[in-house]
Short mmCIF file of C-alpha atoms in Angstrom, two decimals:
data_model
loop_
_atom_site.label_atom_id
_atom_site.label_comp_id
_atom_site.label_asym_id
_atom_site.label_seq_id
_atom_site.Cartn_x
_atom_site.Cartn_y
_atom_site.Cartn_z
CA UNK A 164 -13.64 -2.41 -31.59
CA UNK A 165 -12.94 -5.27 -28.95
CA UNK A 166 -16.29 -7.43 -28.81
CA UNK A 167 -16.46 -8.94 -25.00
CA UNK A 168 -18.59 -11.69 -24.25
CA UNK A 169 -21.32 -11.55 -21.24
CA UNK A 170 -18.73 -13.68 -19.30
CA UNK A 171 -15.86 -11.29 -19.72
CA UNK A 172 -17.99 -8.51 -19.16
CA UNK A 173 -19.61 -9.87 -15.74
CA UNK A 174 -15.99 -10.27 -14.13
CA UNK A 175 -15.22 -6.30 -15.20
CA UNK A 176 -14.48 -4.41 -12.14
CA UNK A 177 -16.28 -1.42 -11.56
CA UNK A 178 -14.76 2.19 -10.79
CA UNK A 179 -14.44 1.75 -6.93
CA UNK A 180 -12.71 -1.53 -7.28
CA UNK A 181 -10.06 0.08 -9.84
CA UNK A 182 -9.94 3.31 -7.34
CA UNK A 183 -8.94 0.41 -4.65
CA UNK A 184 -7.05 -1.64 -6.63
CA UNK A 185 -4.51 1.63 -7.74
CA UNK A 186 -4.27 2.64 -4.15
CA UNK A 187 -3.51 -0.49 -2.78
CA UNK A 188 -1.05 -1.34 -5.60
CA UNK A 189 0.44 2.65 -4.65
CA UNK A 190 0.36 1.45 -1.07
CA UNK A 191 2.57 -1.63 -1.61
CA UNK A 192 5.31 -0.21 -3.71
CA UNK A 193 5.66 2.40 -1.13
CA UNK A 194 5.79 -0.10 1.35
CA UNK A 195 7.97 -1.67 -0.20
CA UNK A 196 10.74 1.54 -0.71
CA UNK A 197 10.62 1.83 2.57
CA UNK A 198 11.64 -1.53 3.41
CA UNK A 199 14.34 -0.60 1.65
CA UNK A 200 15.12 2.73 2.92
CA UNK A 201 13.57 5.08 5.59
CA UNK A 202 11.69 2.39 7.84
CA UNK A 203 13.83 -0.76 7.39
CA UNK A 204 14.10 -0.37 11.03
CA UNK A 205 10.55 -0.56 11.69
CA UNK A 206 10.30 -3.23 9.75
CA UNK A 207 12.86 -5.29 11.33
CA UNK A 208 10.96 -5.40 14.62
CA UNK A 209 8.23 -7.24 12.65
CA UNK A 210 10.39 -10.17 11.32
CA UNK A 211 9.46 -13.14 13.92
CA UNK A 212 12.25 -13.97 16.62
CA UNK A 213 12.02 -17.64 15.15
CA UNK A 214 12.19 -17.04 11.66
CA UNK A 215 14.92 -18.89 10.66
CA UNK A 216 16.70 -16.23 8.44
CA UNK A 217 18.49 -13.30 8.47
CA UNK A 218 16.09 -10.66 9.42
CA UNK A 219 17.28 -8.04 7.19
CA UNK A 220 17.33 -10.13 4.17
CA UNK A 221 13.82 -10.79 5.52
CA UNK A 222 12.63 -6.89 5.35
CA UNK A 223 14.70 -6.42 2.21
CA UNK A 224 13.11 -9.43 0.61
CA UNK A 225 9.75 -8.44 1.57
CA UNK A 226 10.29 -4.89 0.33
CA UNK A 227 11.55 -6.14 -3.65
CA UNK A 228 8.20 -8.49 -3.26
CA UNK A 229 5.70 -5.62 -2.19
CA UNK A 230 7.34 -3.24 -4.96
CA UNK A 231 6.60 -6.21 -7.80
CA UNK A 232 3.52 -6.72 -6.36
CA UNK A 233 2.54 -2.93 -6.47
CA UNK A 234 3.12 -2.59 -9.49
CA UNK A 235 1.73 -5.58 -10.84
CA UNK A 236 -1.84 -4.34 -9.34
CA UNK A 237 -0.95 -1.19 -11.35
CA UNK A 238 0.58 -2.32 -14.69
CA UNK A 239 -0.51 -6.00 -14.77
CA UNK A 240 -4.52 -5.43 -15.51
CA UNK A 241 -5.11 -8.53 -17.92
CA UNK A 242 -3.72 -10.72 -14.93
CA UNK A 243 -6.00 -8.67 -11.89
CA UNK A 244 -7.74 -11.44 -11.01
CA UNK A 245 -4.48 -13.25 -10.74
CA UNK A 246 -2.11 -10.64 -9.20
CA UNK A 247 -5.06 -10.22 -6.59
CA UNK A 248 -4.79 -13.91 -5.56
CA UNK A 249 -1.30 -13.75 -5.11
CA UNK A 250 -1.37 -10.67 -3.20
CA UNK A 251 -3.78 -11.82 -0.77
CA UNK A 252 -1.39 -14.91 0.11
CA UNK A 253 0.99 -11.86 0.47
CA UNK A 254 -0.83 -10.77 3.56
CA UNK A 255 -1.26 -13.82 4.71
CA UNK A 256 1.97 -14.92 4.66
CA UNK A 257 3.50 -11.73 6.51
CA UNK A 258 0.52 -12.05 9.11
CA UNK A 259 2.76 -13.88 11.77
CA UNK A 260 5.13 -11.09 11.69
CA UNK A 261 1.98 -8.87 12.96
CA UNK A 262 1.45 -11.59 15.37
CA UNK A 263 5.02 -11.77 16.85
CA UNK A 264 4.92 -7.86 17.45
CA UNK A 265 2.12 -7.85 18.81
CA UNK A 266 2.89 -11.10 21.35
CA UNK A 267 6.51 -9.73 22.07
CA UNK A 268 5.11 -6.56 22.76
CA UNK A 269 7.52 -4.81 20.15
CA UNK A 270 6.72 -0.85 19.45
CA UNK A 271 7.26 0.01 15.66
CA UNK A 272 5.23 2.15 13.32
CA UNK A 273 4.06 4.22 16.62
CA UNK A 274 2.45 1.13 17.74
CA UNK A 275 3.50 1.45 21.59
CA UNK A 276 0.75 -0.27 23.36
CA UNK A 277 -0.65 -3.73 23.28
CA UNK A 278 -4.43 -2.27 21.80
CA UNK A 279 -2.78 -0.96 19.15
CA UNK A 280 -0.80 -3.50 18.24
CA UNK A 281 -3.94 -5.73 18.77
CA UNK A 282 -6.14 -3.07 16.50
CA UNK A 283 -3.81 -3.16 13.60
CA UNK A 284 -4.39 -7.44 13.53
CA UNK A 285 -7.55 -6.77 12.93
CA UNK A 286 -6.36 -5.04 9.21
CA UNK A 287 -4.51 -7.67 7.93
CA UNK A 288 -7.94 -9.58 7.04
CA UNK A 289 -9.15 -6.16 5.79
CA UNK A 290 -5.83 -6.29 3.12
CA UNK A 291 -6.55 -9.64 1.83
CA UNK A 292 -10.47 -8.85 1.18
CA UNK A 293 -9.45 -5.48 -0.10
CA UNK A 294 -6.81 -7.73 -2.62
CA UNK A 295 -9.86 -10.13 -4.00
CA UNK A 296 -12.14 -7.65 -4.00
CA UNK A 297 -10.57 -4.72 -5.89
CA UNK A 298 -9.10 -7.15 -8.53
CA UNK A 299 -12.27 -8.53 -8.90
CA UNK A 300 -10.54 -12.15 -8.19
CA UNK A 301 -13.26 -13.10 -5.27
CA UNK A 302 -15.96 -12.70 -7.60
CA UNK A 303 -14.43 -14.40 -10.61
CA UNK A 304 -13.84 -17.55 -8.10
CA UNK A 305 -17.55 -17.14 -6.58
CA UNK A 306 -18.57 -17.14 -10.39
CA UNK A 307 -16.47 -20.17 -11.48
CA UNK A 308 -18.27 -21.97 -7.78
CA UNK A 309 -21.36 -21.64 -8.62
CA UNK A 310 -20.60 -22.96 -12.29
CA UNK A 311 -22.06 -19.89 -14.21
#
């Protein structure tokens, strides 16, 4: 029987976070096979205009990353708190190509209008709470702050 301590136990995430943290990590990997296959295209319209790289190393790139990171969320449990982290920089780091689509006025994924485009920038924040939160990583850093 594995004895935890009150510290280890206090950073456990609950049942909603894991439900999260599976779906997100199912989310990515299939985001990330179809980088690689069936929406590359798509995709392609997101990499920024002044991104100095190939664009479709970009996409394919991007896809092997979401895939590891997918399935680190689902496979990688001991390291959560971790894996969420880096996953949130993810988002962040893919953010501008959300931003050129939406300031080039680029349809892809059925976003054909300027609202929508505008809507879905409004989700990317959403991802990287949704990454510290399910992983449990915001509240292990808000625990370590306040020196508990």
């Amino acid at each position: 029987m594995k004895i935890e301590t009150l510290d280890q136990k206090h950073l456990k995430t609950n049942l909603a976070q894991n439900i999260a943290r599976v779906i997100l990590g199912g989310f990515l990997v299939m985001a990330g096979t179809s980088h690689l296959s069936w929406s590359r295209a798509e995709f392609l319209a997101q990499v920024p205009f002044w991104l100095p790289i190939d664009a479709d190393l970009v996409v394919i790139l991007s896809g092997v990353v979401e895939i590891i990171l997918g399935l680190s969320l689902l496979f990688f449990t001991s390291r959560r708190r971790e894996v969420g982290w880096v996953v949130a920089v993810f988002f962040v780091l893919i953010f501008p190509g959300n931003i050129s689509q939406y300031m080039n006025g680029i349809d892809a994924f059925g976003l054909d209008t300027d609202r929508a485009r505008a809507i879905r920038l409004v989700f990317q924040p959403v991802l990287v709470l949704l990454a510290l939160w399910s992983t449990g990583a915001w509240q292990a850093w808000r625990k370590q702050q306040s020196g508990d």
